[in-house]
Coordinates of C-alpha atoms and ligand atoms in Angstrom, one line a residue:
X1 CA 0.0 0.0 0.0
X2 CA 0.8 3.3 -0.7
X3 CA 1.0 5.6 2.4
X4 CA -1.2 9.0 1.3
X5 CA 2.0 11.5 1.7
X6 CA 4.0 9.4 -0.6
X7 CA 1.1 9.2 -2.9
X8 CA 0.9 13.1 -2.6
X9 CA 4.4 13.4 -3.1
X10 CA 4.1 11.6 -5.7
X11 CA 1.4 13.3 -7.5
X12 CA 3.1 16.7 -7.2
X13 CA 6.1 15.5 -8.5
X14 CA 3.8 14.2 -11.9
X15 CA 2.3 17.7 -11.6
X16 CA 5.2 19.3 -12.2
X17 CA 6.5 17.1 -14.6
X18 CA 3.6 17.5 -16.8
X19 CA 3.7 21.1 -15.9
X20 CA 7.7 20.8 -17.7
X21 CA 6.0 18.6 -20.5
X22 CA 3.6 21.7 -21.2
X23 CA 6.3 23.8 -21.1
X24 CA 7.9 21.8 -23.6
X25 CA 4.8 21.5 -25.9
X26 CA 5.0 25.3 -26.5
X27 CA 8.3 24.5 -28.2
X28 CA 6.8 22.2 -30.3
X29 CA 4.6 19.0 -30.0
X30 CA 5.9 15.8 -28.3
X31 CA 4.4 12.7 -28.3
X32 CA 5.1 10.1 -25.4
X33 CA 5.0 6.4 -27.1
X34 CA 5.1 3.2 -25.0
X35 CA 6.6 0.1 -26.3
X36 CA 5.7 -2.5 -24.1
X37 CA 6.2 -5.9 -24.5
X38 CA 7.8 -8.9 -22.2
X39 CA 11.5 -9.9 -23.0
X40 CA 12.3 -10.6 -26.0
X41 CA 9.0 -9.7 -27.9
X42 CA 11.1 -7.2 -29.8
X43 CA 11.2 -3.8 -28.5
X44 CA 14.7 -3.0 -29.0
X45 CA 14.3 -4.0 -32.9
X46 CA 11.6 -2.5 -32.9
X47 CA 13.1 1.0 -31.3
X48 CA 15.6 0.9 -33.7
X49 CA 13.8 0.0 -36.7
X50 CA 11.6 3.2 -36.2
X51 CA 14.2 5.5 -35.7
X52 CA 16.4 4.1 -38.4
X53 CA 13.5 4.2 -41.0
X54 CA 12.7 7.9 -40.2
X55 CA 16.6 9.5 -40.4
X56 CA 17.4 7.2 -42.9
X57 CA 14.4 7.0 -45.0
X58 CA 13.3 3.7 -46.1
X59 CA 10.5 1.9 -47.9
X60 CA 7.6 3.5 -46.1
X61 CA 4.8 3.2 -48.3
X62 CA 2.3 2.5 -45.9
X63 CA 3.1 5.8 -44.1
X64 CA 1.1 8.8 -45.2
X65 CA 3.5 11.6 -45.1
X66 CA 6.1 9.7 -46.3
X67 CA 4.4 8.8 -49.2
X68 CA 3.1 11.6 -50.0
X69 CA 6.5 13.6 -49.8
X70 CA 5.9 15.7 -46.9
X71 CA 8.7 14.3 -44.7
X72 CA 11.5 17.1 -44.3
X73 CA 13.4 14.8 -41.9
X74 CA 14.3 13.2 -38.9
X75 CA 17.1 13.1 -35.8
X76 CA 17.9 13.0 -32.5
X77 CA 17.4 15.1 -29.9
X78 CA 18.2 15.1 -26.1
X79 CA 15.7 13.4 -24.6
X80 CA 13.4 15.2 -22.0
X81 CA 14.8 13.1 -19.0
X82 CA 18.4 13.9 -17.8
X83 CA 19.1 11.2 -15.6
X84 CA 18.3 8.6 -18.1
X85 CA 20.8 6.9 -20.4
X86 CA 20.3 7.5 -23.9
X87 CA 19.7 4.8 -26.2
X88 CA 22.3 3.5 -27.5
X89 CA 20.7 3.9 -31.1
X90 CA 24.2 4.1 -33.4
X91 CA 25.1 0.9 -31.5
X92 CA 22.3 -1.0 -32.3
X93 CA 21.9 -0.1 -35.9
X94 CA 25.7 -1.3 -36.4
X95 CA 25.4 -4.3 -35.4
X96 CA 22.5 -5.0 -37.0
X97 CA 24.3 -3.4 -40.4
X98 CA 27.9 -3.1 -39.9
X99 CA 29.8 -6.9 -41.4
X100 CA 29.2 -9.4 -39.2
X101 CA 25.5 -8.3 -38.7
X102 CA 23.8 -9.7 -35.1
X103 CA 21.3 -8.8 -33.4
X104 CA 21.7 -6.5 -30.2
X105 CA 21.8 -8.5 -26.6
X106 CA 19.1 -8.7 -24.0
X107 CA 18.6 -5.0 -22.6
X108 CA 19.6 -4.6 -18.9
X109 CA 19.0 -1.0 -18.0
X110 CA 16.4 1.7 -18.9
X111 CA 16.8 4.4 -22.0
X112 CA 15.8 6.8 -23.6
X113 CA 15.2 8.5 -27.0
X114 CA 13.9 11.6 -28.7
X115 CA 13.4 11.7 -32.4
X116 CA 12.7 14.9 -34.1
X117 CA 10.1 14.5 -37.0
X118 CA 9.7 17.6 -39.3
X119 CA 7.1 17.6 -42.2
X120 CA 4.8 19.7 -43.9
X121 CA 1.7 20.0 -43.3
X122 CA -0.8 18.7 -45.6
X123 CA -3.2 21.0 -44.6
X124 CA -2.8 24.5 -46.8
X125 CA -3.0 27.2 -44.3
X126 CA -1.0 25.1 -41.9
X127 CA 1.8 24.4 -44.2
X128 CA 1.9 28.1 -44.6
X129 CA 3.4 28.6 -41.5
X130 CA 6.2 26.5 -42.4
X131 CA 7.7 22.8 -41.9
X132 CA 5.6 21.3 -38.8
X133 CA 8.0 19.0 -36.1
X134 CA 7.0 16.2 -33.8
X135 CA 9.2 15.1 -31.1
X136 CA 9.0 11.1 -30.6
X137 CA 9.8 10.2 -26.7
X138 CA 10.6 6.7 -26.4
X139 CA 12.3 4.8 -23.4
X140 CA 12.9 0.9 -23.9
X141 CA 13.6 -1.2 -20.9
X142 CA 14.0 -5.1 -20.2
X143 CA 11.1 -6.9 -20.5
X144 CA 11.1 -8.9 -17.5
X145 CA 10.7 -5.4 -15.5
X146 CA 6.8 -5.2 -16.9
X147 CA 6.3 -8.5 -15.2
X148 CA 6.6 -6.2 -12.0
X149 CA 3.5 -3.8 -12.9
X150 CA 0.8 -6.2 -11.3
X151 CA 2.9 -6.8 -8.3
X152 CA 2.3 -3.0 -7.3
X153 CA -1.3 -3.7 -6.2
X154 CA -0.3 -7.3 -4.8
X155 CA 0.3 -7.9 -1.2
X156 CA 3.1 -10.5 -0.4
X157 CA 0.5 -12.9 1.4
X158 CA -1.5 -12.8 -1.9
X159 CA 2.0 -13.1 -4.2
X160 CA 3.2 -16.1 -2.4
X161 CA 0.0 -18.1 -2.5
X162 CA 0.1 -17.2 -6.7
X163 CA 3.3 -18.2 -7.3
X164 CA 3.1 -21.2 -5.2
X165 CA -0.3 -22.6 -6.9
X166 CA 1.5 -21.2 -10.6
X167 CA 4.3 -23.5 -9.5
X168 CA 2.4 -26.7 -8.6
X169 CA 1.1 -27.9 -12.2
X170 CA 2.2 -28.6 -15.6
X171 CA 6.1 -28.2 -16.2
X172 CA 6.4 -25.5 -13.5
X173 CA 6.1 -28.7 -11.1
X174 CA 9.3 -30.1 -12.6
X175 CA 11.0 -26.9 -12.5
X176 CA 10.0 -26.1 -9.2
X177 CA 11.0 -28.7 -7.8
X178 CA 14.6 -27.7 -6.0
X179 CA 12.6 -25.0 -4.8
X180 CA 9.7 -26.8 -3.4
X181 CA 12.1 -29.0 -1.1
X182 CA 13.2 -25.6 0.4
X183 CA 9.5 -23.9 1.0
X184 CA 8.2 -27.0 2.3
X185 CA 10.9 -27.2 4.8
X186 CA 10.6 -23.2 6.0
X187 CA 8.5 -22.2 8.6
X188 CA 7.3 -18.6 8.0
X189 CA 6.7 -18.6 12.3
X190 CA 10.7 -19.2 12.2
X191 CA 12.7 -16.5 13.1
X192 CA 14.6 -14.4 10.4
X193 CA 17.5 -15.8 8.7
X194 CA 19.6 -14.1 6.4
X195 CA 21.3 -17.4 4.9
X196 CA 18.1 -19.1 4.8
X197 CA 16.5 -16.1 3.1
X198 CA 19.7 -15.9 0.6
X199 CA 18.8 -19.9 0.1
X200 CA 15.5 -19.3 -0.8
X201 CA 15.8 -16.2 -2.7
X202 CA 18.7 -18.5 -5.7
X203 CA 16.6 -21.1 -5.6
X204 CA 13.2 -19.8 -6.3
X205 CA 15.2 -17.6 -9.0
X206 CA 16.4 -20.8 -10.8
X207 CA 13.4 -22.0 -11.2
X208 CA 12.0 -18.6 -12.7
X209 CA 15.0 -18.7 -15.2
X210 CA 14.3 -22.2 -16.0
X211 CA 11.2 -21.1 -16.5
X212 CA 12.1 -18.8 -19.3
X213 CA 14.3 -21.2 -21.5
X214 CA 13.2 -21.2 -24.7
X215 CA 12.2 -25.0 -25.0
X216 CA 9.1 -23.6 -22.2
X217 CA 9.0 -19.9 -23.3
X218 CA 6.9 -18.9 -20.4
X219 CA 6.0 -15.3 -19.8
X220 CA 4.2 -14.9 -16.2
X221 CA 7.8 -14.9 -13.8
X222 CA 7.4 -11.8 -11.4
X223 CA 9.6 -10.3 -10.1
X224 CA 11.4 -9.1 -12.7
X225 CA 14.7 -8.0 -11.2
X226 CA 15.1 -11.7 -10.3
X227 CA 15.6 -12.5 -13.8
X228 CA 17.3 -8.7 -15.1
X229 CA 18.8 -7.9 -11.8
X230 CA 20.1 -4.6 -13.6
X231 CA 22.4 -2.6 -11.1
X232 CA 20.7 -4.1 -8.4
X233 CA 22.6 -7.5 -8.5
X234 CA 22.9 -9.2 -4.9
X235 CA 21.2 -6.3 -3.4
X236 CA 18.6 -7.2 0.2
X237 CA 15.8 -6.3 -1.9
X238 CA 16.3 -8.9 -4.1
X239 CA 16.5 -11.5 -1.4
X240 CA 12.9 -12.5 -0.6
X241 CA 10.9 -15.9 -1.7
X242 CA 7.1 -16.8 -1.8
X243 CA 6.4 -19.1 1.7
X244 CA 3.8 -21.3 2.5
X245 CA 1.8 -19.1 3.9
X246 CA -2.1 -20.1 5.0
X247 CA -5.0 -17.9 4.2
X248 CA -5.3 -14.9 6.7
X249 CA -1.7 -15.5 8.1
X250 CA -0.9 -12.2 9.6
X251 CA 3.2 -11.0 9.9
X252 CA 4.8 -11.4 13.3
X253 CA 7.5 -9.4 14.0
X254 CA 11.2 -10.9 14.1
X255 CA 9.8 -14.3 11.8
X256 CA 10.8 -15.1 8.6
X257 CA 7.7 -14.4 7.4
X258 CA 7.9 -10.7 8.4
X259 CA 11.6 -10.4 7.0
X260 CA 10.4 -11.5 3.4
X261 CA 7.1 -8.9 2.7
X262 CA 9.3 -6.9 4.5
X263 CA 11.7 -6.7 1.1
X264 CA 8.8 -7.5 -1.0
X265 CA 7.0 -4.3 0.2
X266 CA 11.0 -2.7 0.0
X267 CA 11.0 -4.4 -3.8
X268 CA 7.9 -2.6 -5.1
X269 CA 8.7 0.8 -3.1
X270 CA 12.5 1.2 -4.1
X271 CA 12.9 -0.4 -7.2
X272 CA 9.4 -1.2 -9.0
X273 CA 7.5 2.1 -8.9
X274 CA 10.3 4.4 -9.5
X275 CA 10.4 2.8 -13.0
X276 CA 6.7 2.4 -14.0
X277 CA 6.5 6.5 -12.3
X278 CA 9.2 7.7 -14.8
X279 CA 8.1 5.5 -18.5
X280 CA 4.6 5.1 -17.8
X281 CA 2.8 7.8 -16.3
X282 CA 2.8 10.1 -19.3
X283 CA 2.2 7.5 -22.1
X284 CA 0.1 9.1 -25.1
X285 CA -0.3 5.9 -27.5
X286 CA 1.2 2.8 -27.0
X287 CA 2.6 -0.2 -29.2
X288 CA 2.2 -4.0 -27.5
X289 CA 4.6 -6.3 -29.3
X290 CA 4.3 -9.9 -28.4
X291 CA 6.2 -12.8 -29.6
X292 CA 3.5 -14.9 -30.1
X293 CA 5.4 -17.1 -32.6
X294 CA 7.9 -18.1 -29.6
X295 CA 4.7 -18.9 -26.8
X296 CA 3.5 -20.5 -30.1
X297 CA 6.5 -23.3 -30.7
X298 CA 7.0 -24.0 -27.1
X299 CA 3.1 -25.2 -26.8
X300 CA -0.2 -24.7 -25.1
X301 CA 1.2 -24.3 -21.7
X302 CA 3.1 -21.0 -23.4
X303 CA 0.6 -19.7 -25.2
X304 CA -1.7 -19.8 -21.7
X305 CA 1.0 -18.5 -19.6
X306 CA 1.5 -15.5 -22.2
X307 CA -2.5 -14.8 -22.0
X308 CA -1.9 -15.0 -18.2
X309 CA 0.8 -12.3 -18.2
X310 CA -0.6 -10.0 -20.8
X311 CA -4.3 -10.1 -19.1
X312 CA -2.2 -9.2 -15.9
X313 CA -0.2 -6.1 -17.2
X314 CA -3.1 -4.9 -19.2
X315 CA -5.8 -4.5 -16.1
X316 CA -3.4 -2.5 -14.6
X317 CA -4.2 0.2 -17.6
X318 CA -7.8 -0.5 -17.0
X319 CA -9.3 3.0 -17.3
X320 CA -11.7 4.3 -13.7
X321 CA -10.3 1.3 -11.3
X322 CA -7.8 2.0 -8.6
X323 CA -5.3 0.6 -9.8
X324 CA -1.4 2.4 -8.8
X325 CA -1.3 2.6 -12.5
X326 CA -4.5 4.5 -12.8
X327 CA -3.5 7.0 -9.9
X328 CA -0.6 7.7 -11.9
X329 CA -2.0 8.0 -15.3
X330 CA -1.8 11.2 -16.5
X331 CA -3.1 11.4 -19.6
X332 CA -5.3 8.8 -21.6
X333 CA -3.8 6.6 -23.7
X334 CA -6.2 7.0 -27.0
X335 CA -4.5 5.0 -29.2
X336 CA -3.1 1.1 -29.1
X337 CA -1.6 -1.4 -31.1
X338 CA -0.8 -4.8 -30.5
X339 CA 1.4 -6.4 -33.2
X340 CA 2.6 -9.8 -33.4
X341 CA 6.3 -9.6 -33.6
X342 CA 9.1 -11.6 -36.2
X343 CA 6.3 -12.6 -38.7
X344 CA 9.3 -12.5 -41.3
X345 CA 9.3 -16.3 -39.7
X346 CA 6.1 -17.1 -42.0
X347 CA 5.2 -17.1 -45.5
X348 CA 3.3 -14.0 -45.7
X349 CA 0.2 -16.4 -46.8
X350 CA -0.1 -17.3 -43.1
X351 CA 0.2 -13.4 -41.6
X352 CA -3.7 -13.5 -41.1
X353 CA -3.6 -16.2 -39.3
X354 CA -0.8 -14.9 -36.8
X355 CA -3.2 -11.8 -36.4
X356 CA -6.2 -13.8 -35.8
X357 CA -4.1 -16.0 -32.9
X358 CA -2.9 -12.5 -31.4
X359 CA -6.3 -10.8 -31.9
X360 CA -7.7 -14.0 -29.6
X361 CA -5.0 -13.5 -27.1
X362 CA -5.5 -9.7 -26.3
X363 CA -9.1 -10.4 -26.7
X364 CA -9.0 -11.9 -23.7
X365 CA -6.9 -10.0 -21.8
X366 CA -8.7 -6.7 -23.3
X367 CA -12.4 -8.1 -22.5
X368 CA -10.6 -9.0 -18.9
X369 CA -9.4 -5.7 -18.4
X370 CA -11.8 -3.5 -20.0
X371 CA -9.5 -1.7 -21.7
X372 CA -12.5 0.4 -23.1
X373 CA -11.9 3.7 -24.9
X374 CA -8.9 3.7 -26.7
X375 CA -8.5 3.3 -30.5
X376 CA -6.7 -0.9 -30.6
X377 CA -5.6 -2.5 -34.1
X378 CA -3.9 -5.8 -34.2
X379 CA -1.3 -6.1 -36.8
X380 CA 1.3 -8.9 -37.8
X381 CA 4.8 -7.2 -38.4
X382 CA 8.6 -7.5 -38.9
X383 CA 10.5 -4.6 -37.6
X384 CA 13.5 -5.5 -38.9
X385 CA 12.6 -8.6 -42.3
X386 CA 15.5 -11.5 -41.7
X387 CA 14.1 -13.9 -44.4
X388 CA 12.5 -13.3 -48.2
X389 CA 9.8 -15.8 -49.6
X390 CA 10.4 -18.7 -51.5
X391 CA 8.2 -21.2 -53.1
X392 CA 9.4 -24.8 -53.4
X393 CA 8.1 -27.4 -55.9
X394 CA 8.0 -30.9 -54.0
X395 CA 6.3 -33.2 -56.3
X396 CA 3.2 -31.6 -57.3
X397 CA 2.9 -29.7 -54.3
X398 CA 4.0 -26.0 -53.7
X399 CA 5.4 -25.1 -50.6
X400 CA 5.3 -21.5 -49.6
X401 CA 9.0 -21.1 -47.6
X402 CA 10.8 -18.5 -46.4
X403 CA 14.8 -18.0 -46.8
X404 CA 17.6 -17.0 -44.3
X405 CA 21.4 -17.1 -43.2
X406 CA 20.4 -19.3 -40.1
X407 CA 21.8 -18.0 -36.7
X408 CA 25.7 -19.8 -36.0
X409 CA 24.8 -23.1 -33.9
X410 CA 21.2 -23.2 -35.0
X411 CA 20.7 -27.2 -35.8
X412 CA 17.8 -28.6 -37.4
X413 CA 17.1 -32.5 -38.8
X414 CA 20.7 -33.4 -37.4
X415 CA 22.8 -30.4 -39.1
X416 CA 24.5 -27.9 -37.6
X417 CA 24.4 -24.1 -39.2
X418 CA 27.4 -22.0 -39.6
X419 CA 26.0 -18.6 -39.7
X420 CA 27.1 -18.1 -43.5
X421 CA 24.9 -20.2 -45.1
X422 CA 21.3 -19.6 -46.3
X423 CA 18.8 -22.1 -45.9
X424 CA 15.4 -22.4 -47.0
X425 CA 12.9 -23.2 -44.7
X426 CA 9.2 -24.5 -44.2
X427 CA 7.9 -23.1 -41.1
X428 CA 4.5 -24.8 -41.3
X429 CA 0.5 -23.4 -41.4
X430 CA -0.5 -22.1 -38.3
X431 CA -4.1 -23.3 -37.8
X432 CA -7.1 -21.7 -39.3
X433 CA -9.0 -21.7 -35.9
X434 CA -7.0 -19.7 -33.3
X435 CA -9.1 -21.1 -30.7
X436 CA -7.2 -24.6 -31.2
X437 CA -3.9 -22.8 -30.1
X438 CA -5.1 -22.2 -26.5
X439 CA -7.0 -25.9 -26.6
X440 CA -4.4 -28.1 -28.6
X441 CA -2.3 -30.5 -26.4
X442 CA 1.6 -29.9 -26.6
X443 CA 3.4 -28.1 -29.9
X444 CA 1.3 -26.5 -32.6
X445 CA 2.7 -25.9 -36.1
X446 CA 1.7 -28.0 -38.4
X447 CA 4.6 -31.3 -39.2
X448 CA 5.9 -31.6 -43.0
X449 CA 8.9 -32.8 -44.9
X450 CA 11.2 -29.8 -44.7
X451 CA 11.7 -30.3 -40.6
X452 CA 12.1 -33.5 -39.8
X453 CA 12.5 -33.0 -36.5
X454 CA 9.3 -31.7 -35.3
X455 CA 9.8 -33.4 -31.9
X456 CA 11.9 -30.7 -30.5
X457 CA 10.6 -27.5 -30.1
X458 CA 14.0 -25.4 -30.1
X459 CA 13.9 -25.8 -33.7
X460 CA 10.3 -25.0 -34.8
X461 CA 11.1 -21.2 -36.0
X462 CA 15.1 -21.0 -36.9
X463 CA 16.7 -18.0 -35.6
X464 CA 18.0 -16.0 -38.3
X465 CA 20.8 -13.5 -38.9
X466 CA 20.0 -9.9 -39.5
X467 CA 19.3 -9.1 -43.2
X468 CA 21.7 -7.6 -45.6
X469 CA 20.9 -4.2 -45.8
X470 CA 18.6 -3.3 -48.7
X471 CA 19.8 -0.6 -51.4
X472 CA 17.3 1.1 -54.1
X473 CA 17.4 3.8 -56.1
X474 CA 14.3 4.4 -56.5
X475 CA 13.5 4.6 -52.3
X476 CA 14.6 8.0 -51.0
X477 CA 17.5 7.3 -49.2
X478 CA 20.4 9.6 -47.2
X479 CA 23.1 6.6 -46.9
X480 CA 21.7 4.6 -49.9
X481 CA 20.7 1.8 -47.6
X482 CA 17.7 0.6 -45.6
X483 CA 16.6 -2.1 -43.8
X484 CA 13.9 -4.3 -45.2
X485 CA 10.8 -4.6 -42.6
X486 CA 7.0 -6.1 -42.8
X487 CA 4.4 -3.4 -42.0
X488 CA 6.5 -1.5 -40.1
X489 CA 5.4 1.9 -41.7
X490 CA 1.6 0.8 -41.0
X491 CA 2.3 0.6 -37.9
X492 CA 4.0 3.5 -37.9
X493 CA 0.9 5.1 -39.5
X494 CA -1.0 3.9 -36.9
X495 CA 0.6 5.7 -34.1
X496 CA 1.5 8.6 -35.0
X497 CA 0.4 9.3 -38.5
X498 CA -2.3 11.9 -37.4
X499 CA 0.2 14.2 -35.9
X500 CA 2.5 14.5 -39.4
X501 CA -1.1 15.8 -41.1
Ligands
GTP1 N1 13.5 -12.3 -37.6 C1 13.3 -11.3 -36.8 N2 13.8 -11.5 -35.5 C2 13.5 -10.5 -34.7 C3 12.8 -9.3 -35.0 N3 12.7 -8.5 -33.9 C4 13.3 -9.2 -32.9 N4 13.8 -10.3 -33.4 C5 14.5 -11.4 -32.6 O1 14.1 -11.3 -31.3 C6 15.2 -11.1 -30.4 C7 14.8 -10.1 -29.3 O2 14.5 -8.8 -29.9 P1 14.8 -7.5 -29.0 O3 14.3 -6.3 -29.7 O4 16.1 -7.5 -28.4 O5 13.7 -7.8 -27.8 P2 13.4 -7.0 -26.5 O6 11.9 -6.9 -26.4 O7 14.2 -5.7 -26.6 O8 13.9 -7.9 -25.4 P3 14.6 -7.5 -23.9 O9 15.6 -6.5 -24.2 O10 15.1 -8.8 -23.4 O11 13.4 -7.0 -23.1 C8 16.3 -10.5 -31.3 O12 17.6 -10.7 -30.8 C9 16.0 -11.2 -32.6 O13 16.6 -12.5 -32.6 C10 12.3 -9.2 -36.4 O14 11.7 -8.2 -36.8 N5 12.6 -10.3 -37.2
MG2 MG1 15.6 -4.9 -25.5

């Protein structure tokens, strides 16, 4: 709980911070976008992509004022917030581009950036007044930190008993295991102990990072810090573990019990709302990316434990309930998307379908959350394209493929990749009723020919490199070279095409 002269505090602070945002607005328009999504859904790429497209230029069709000519240009800015790293743009976009093209790490700390948009108007008396600019604020962050948002309005009594029951079925149990021996044998009544707490603490965080692998891909694995510790490595508030606890236990002072909601309650205060105060309490639009196509390979279990943690960070945005997200929400969020990340996996043939499985996910979690008011499009997209489209004559059959320069180690049917090659690839149909993806027992993509080895899940969707950049001549260009995408300029459009009319 939030005492009510922190919350004041608090609320003054956003006061004045929105008070240095209007300030700001008379120099010109900003627009706050989110970009939320769990780790590895692609937010980094995504970051990147967007920025990248818009200094660079691109093939933007798909984005009004590009197409239409009215883009004077883009570049960075300093961002609005000081004390936050920038991000680390030029980094990214060389390793994506530069020879030995990879893909960026994992994120571990919070940044930020501002992109200047200038245009002109299309509106006659407003292009009069000369070019127009827009200034994109965007902070990217490691996903595992937004599993934290629905442990603000959790109490550790209510946490523990979650996590415990999340932890007794399905592969969890397995996982858990280690774990479980621990718990089982700690009684909350005990007094504190700082070694048993430290015990606790590594082992319930191996089983969260178990949890993770890719072979499970499972999303719901509060608290976050446990699995991106960020500068907060080995620090007391990170040294806390769900306990058996029975319904209506209350804290005594001096047990064990009191020592671990003590750093839980320490957890959310010092480390958890900080964060979500400074990147989400002055979101405009926002832009969900999920990797549904990982959730997807790993089987039903994944794809219901990625329902479980979206439907759990969304009703935190639920407009009118007291949520601590809704007391810090500043301004309405009027516009959402939630895309469906990597579809460069798939023949562009099964896109529909990938929207259709995400629009069923969110569905959910929106209906759940009553997410009600806001402007939300689903889209299937590719920030940055890895693969092009092939199609394969087998017999008399045509298979719709997709070609890549496999990842270095990748395997698949017994052979090893060595990052050079290119391969071409049969990923499969997704099914035609999304439904079946929540329902179906174990792995889902459909079996053929081109991957033998359907029985192991790592190797469902390959991992590919990063795409040689693209050149044309007839794509405006400032270097002469771009990198290829899949609807990234509709969503683009999307979010903030109305403020380059
Ligand atoms: N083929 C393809 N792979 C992508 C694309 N976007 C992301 N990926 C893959 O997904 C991985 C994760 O993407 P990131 O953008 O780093 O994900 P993130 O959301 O920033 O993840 P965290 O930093 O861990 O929170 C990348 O390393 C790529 O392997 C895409 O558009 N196409
Ligand atoms: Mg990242």
């Amino acid at each position: 709980m939030i005492s009510p002269i922190r919350s004041l505090g608090q609320e003054a602070r956003l006061v004045l911070e929105n008070a240095a945002d209007g300030v700001a607005a008379l120099r010109g328009p900003s627009l706050r976008l989110g970009v939320t999504g769990l780790s590895r859904a692609g937010k980094t790429i995504f970051i990147s992509a967007l920025v990248h497209s818009l200094i660079e230029g691109g093939r933007l069709p798909l984005l009004a004022a590009y197409k239409q000519g009215r883009m004077v240009g883009a570049h960075l800015k300093p961002q609005p917030d000081d004390q936050v790293p920038r991000f680390a743009y030029e980094d990214h976009i060389a390793a994506l581009m530069e020879n030995d093209r990879h893909w960026p790490s994992s994120t571990r700390q919070i940044s930020e950036v501002r992109l200047v948009i200038e245009y002109e108007s299309a509106r006659f008396l407003k292009r009069r007044l000369g070019p127009g600019t827009l200034a994109l604020d965007i902070v990217d962050y490691p996903g595992e930190w937004l599993l934290d948002l629905p442990l603000l309005s959790t109490s550790y009594e209510a946490w523990s008993r979650e996590a415990l029951s999340l932890s007794g079925g399905g592969t969890r149990k397995m996982l858990a295991a280690d774990w479980h021996k621990l718990v089982e044998k700690a009684d909350p009544q005990d007094p504190e102990d700082e070694s048993l707490a430290k015990n606790l603490a590594e082992a319930f965080t191996a089983y969260l990072k178990s949890c993770r692998d890719e072979r499970h891909a499972l999303s719901a694995l509060p608290p976050g810090r446990f699995l991106m510790p960020g500068d907060m490595e080995g620090s007391p508030a990170l040294t806390f573990s769900p306990l058996m606890l029975e319904e209506g236990m209350k804290a005594k002072k001096g047990t064990l019990h009191a020592m671990m909601a003590r750093r839980f309650e320490a957890y959310k205060r010092y480390v958890v709302e900080p964060f979500f105060r400074a990147h989400f309490a002055r979101l405009d639009r926002q832009i969900v990316l999920v990797d549904v196509l990982s959730a997807l390979n790993a089987g039903r279990e994944a794809m219901q434990d990625l329902e479980r943690a979206l439907t759990a960070i969304l009703s935190c945005f639920r407009p009118g309930r007291n949520t601590w997200l809704s007391r810090i929400l500043t301004r309405r969020i009027d516009k959402i998307l939630f895309a469906a990340t990597k579809a460069d996996h798939l023949h562009h043939s099964n896109h529909a379908r990938l929207e259709a499985i995400l629009a069923r996910l969110v569905d959910r979690a929106i209906a759940r959350s009553e997410m009600a008011g806001a402007e939300i499009a689903v889209l299937a997209m590719s920030s940055v394209r890895a693969t092009r489209e092939v199609t394969v004559t087998r017999g008399n059959m045509e298979l719709e493929c997709v070609a890549g320069t496999p990842e270095a180690g990748q395997t698949l049917g017994g052979q090893t990749f060595d990052g050079k090659r290119e391969f071409v690839f049969f990923p499969g149909d997704l099914p035609e009723n999304p439904d079946s993806v929540f329902e179906a027992n174990g792995a889902i993509s459909a079996q053929t020919d081109a991957m033998p080895d359907i029985g192991d899940p790592e190797v469902r969707f390959l991992r590919f490199r990063p795409p040689k950049p693209a050149r044309k001549s007839a794509v405006p260009l400032k270097n002469g070279l771009y990198l290829p995408h899949i609807r990234l300029d509709r969503a683009l459009e999307f979010l903030f095409g109305d403020r380059l009319e």
